[in-house]
Amino acid sequence: MSRRTVLSVTAGVVVLGGAGAFALAYAGGQSPVLAHNTARYAAPEGDRDGSLTFTTDVTASSGVKTVKVLAWPAKSSVAKKGLTVKEMAAAETAVCKPAGGDTVRCTYKVAVTRADAETSPRGLWHVAVLATDKDGDTTLDTKAADFTVV
């Protein structure tokens, strides 16, 4: 092999190796991805409690560490100031189960008593979600899903 061919092959390996390292570094730094967010609210009826159920699919190449969920009324101080990652860290945790590959399906369900429903603001509510992967990367969606309290 000529010296020029050896230099070209070596340069190509260095370039490809660098691109591969960049791709791996980039893939490791991606935030979790939320998909298929749904919220279902059922008001209490008769002597039965109601419920709020929120589901989301979360994909993270390093695995999902936690998914925090918070429902908040659209006409509230939260709408004016916004939610932060720090505030969401104190929210309640959803239960997650494997859904194939790097994806988990997470569900948050809470009972709504008659007293809860009577004291809750009427109208549009949003569900905020904070997903954290095992590398510590986060995704915050403050309006992942909506529901209405009537």
PDB file of C-alpha atoms in Angstrom:
ATOM      1  CA  MET A   1       0.000   0.000   0.000  1.00  0.00           C
ATOM      2  CA  SER A   2       1.260   3.438  -0.799  1.00  0.00           C
ATOM      3  CA  ARG A   3       1.996   5.986   1.898  1.00  0.00           C
ATOM      4  CA  ARG A   4      -0.802   8.220   0.543  1.00  0.00           C
ATOM      5  CA  THR A   5      -3.420   5.404   0.888  1.00  0.00           C
ATOM      6  CA  VAL A   6      -2.320   4.662   4.460  1.00  0.00           C
ATOM      7  CA  LEU A   7      -2.605   8.370   5.358  1.00  0.00           C
ATOM      8  CA  SER A   8      -6.062   8.600   3.734  1.00  0.00           C
ATOM      9  CA  VAL A   9      -7.346   5.510   5.552  1.00  0.00           C
ATOM     10  CA  THR A  10      -5.912   6.752   8.857  1.00  0.00           C
ATOM     11  CA  ALA A  11      -7.494  10.189   8.392  1.00  0.00           C
ATOM     12  CA  GLY A  12     -10.820   8.547   7.535  1.00  0.00           C
ATOM     13  CA  VAL A  13     -10.723   6.391  10.674  1.00  0.00           C
ATOM     14  CA  VAL A  14      -9.964   9.447  12.800  1.00  0.00           C
ATOM     15  CA  VAL A  15     -12.850  11.419  11.242  1.00  0.00           C
ATOM     16  CA  LEU A  16     -15.319   8.539  11.551  1.00  0.00           C
ATOM     17  CA  GLY A  17     -14.164   7.776  15.091  1.00  0.00           C
ATOM     18  CA  GLY A  18     -14.648  11.419  16.062  1.00  0.00           C
ATOM     19  CA  ALA A  19     -18.101  11.504  14.480  1.00  0.00           C
ATOM     20  CA  GLY A  20     -19.055   8.306  16.310  1.00  0.00           C
ATOM     21  CA  ALA A  21     -17.872   9.703  19.629  1.00  0.00           C
ATOM     22  CA  PHE A  22     -19.852  12.895  18.966  1.00  0.00           C
ATOM     23  CA  ALA A  23     -22.966  10.867  18.121  1.00  0.00           C
ATOM     24  CA  LEU A  24     -22.641   8.840  21.318  1.00  0.00           C
ATOM     25  CA  ALA A  25     -22.076  11.954  23.401  1.00  0.00           C
ATOM     26  CA  TYR A  26     -25.065  13.659  21.767  1.00  0.00           C
ATOM     27  CA  ALA A  27     -27.343  10.650  22.218  1.00  0.00           C
ATOM     28  CA  GLY A  28     -26.419  10.457  25.894  1.00  0.00           C
ATOM     29  CA  GLY A  29     -27.351  14.101  26.464  1.00  0.00           C
ATOM     30  CA  GLN A  30     -30.900  14.025  25.074  1.00  0.00           C
ATOM     31  CA  SER A  31     -33.779  14.833  27.388  1.00  0.00           C
ATOM     32  CA  PRO A  32     -36.659  12.385  27.931  1.00  0.00           C
ATOM     33  CA  VAL A  33     -39.441  12.571  25.349  1.00  0.00           C
ATOM     34  CA  LEU A  34     -43.136  12.657  26.339  1.00  0.00           C
ATOM     35  CA  ALA A  35     -45.835  11.283  24.019  1.00  0.00           C
ATOM     36  CA  HIS A  36     -49.516  10.295  24.039  1.00  0.00           C
ATOM     37  CA  ASN A  37     -50.424  12.457  27.045  1.00  0.00           C
ATOM     38  CA  THR A  38     -54.026  12.053  28.207  1.00  0.00           C
ATOM     39  CA  ALA A  39     -55.975  13.292  31.216  1.00  0.00           C
ATOM     40  CA  ARG A  40     -59.362  11.971  32.262  1.00  0.00           C
ATOM     41  CA  TYR A  41     -61.361  13.633  35.027  1.00  0.00           C
ATOM     42  CA  ALA A  42     -64.475  12.054  36.517  1.00  0.00           C
ATOM     43  CA  ALA A  43     -66.427  14.100  39.057  1.00  0.00           C
ATOM     44  CA  PRO A  44     -67.729  12.433  42.216  1.00  0.00           C
ATOM     45  CA  GLU A  45     -71.220  11.048  41.737  1.00  0.00           C
ATOM     46  CA  GLY A  46     -73.626  10.036  44.495  1.00  0.00           C
ATOM     47  CA  ASP A  47     -71.593   8.393  47.234  1.00  0.00           C
ATOM     48  CA  ARG A  48     -68.726   7.495  44.862  1.00  0.00           C
ATOM     49  CA  ASP A  49     -65.447   9.399  44.677  1.00  0.00           C
ATOM     50  CA  GLY A  50     -64.371  10.758  41.341  1.00  0.00           C
ATOM     51  CA  SER A  51     -60.868  10.535  39.940  1.00  0.00           C
ATOM     52  CA  LEU A  52     -58.184  12.162  37.863  1.00  0.00           C
ATOM     53  CA  THR A  53     -56.120   9.834  35.713  1.00  0.00           C
ATOM     54  CA  PHE A  54     -53.175  11.017  33.632  1.00  0.00           C
ATOM     55  CA  THR A  55     -51.083   8.801  31.357  1.00  0.00           C
ATOM     56  CA  THR A  56     -47.994   9.477  29.264  1.00  0.00           C
ATOM     57  CA  ASP A  57     -45.355   7.493  27.413  1.00  0.00           C
ATOM     58  CA  VAL A  58     -41.818   8.544  28.306  1.00  0.00           C
ATOM     59  CA  THR A  59     -38.799   7.574  26.220  1.00  0.00           C
ATOM     60  CA  ALA A  60     -35.249   7.969  27.519  1.00  0.00           C
ATOM     61  CA  SER A  61     -32.198   6.136  26.196  1.00  0.00           C
ATOM     62  CA  SER A  62     -30.627   5.923  29.669  1.00  0.00           C
ATOM     63  CA  GLY A  63     -33.904   4.831  31.274  1.00  0.00           C
ATOM     64  CA  VAL A  64     -36.539   6.781  33.180  1.00  0.00           C
ATOM     65  CA  LYS A  65     -35.777   7.636  36.792  1.00  0.00           C
ATOM     66  CA  THR A  66     -38.935   9.533  37.831  1.00  0.00           C
ATOM     67  CA  VAL A  67     -42.050  11.115  36.382  1.00  0.00           C
ATOM     68  CA  LYS A  68     -43.694  13.807  38.527  1.00  0.00           C
ATOM     69  CA  VAL A  69     -47.234  15.042  37.886  1.00  0.00           C
ATOM     70  CA  LEU A  70     -49.145  18.130  39.050  1.00  0.00           C
ATOM     71  CA  ALA A  71     -52.647  19.247  38.058  1.00  0.00           C
ATOM     72  CA  TRP A  72     -53.234  23.003  38.243  1.00  0.00           C
ATOM     73  CA  PRO A  73     -56.118  25.356  37.392  1.00  0.00           C
ATOM     74  CA  ALA A  74     -55.602  27.520  34.304  1.00  0.00           C
ATOM     75  CA  LYS A  75     -56.862  30.558  36.239  1.00  0.00           C
ATOM     76  CA  SER A  76     -54.321  30.513  39.058  1.00  0.00           C
ATOM     77  CA  SER A  77     -51.077  32.124  40.153  1.00  0.00           C
ATOM     78  CA  VAL A  78     -49.216  29.263  38.460  1.00  0.00           C
ATOM     79  CA  ALA A  79     -50.467  30.555  35.091  1.00  0.00           C
ATOM     80  CA  LYS A  80     -48.876  33.931  35.796  1.00  0.00           C
ATOM     81  CA  LYS A  81     -45.526  32.836  37.237  1.00  0.00           C
ATOM     82  CA  GLY A  82     -45.086  29.413  35.616  1.00  0.00           C
ATOM     83  CA  LEU A  83     -43.791  26.174  37.105  1.00  0.00           C
ATOM     84  CA  THR A  84     -40.117  25.388  37.554  1.00  0.00           C
ATOM     85  CA  VAL A  85     -38.219  22.105  37.630  1.00  0.00           C
ATOM     86  CA  LYS A  86     -37.461  22.756  41.295  1.00  0.00           C
ATOM     87  CA  GLU A  87     -41.160  23.171  42.146  1.00  0.00           C
ATOM     88  CA  MET A  88     -42.129  20.102  40.133  1.00  0.00           C
ATOM     89  CA  ALA A  89     -39.573  17.960  41.967  1.00  0.00           C
ATOM     90  CA  ALA A  90     -41.921  18.095  44.981  1.00  0.00           C
ATOM     91  CA  ALA A  91     -44.963  16.930  42.941  1.00  0.00           C
ATOM     92  CA  GLU A  92     -46.428  13.433  43.213  1.00  0.00           C
ATOM     93  CA  THR A  93     -44.840  10.535  41.339  1.00  0.00           C
ATOM     94  CA  ALA A  94     -46.517   8.555  38.565  1.00  0.00           C
ATOM     95  CA  VAL A  95     -46.249   4.764  38.380  1.00  0.00           C
ATOM     96  CA  CYS A  96     -44.302   3.633  35.297  1.00  0.00           C
ATOM     97  CA  LYS A  97     -44.217   0.246  33.579  1.00  0.00           C
ATOM     98  CA  PRO A  98     -42.127  -0.917  30.585  1.00  0.00           C
ATOM     99  CA  ALA A  99     -43.790  -0.311  27.222  1.00  0.00           C
ATOM    100  CA  GLY A 100     -41.067  -1.580  24.888  1.00  0.00           C
ATOM    101  CA  GLY A 101     -37.552  -0.414  24.068  1.00  0.00           C
ATOM    102  CA  ASP A 102     -36.531   2.710  25.970  1.00  0.00           C
ATOM    103  CA  THR A 103     -40.179   3.661  26.625  1.00  0.00           C
ATOM    104  CA  VAL A 104     -42.278   3.383  29.765  1.00  0.00           C
ATOM    105  CA  ARG A 105     -46.006   4.084  30.170  1.00  0.00           C
ATOM    106  CA  CYS A 106     -46.618   6.188  33.255  1.00  0.00           C
ATOM    107  CA  THR A 107     -49.936   6.575  35.042  1.00  0.00           C
ATOM    108  CA  TYR A 108     -50.906   8.984  37.774  1.00  0.00           C
ATOM    109  CA  LYS A 109     -54.269   8.415  39.420  1.00  0.00           C
ATOM    110  CA  VAL A 110     -55.802  10.231  42.361  1.00  0.00           C
ATOM    111  CA  ALA A 111     -59.238  10.025  43.972  1.00  0.00           C
ATOM    112  CA  VAL A 112     -61.370  13.166  43.960  1.00  0.00           C
ATOM    113  CA  THR A 113     -63.700  13.358  46.944  1.00  0.00           C
ATOM    114  CA  ARG A 114     -66.898  15.391  47.005  1.00  0.00           C
ATOM    115  CA  ALA A 115     -65.150  17.908  49.321  1.00  0.00           C
ATOM    116  CA  ASP A 116     -62.238  18.159  46.849  1.00  0.00           C
ATOM    117  CA  ALA A 117     -64.616  18.775  43.961  1.00  0.00           C
ATOM    118  CA  GLU A 118     -66.653  21.382  45.845  1.00  0.00           C
ATOM    119  CA  THR A 119     -63.564  23.420  46.751  1.00  0.00           C
ATOM    120  CA  SER A 120     -61.771  23.101  43.410  1.00  0.00           C
ATOM    121  CA  PRO A 121     -61.883  25.982  40.934  1.00  0.00           C
ATOM    122  CA  ARG A 122     -64.225  25.336  38.017  1.00  0.00           C
ATOM    123  CA  GLY A 123     -63.055  25.466  34.434  1.00  0.00           C
ATOM    124  CA  LEU A 124     -59.931  24.458  32.546  1.00  0.00           C
ATOM    125  CA  TRP A 125     -57.072  22.670  34.334  1.00  0.00           C
ATOM    126  CA  HIS A 126     -53.655  21.668  33.005  1.00  0.00           C
ATOM    127  CA  VAL A 127     -51.443  18.737  33.911  1.00  0.00           C
ATOM    128  CA  ALA A 128     -47.734  19.459  34.288  1.00  0.00           C
ATOM    129  CA  VAL A 129     -45.156  16.676  33.939  1.00  0.00           C
ATOM    130  CA  LEU A 130     -41.492  16.510  34.893  1.00  0.00           C
ATOM    131  CA  ALA A 131     -39.648  13.481  33.486  1.00  0.00           C
ATOM    132  CA  THR A 132     -36.116  12.764  34.694  1.00  0.00           C
ATOM    133  CA  ASP A 133     -33.887  10.121  33.138  1.00  0.00           C
ATOM    134  CA  LYS A 134     -31.156   8.115  34.851  1.00  0.00           C
ATOM    135  CA  ASP A 135     -28.493  10.518  33.506  1.00  0.00           C
ATOM    136  CA  GLY A 136     -30.245  13.425  35.271  1.00  0.00           C
ATOM    137  CA  ASP A 137     -31.620  15.041  32.090  1.00  0.00           C
ATOM    138  CA  THR A 138     -35.121  16.465  32.480  1.00  0.00           C
ATOM    139  CA  THR A 139     -38.125  17.430  30.393  1.00  0.00           C
ATOM    140  CA  LEU A 140     -40.760  19.759  31.824  1.00  0.00           C
ATOM    141  CA  ASP A 141     -44.092  20.178  30.052  1.00  0.00           C
ATOM    142  CA  THR A 142     -46.350  22.488  32.054  1.00  0.00           C
ATOM    143  CA  LYS A 143     -49.350  21.857  29.787  1.00  0.00           C
ATOM    144  CA  ALA A 144     -48.971  18.202  28.862  1.00  0.00           C
ATOM    145  CA  ALA A 145     -52.741  17.609  28.960  1.00  0.00           C
ATOM    146  CA  ASP A 146     -55.945  19.451  29.873  1.00  0.00           C
ATOM    147  CA  PHE A 147     -59.238  18.603  31.531  1.00  0.00           C
ATOM    148  CA  THR A 148     -62.269  20.563  32.693  1.00  0.00           C
ATOM    149  CA  VAL A 149     -63.841  20.673  36.147  1.00  0.00           C
ATOM    150  CA  VAL A 150     -67.547  21.523  35.897  1.00  0.00           C
TER     151      VAL A 150
END
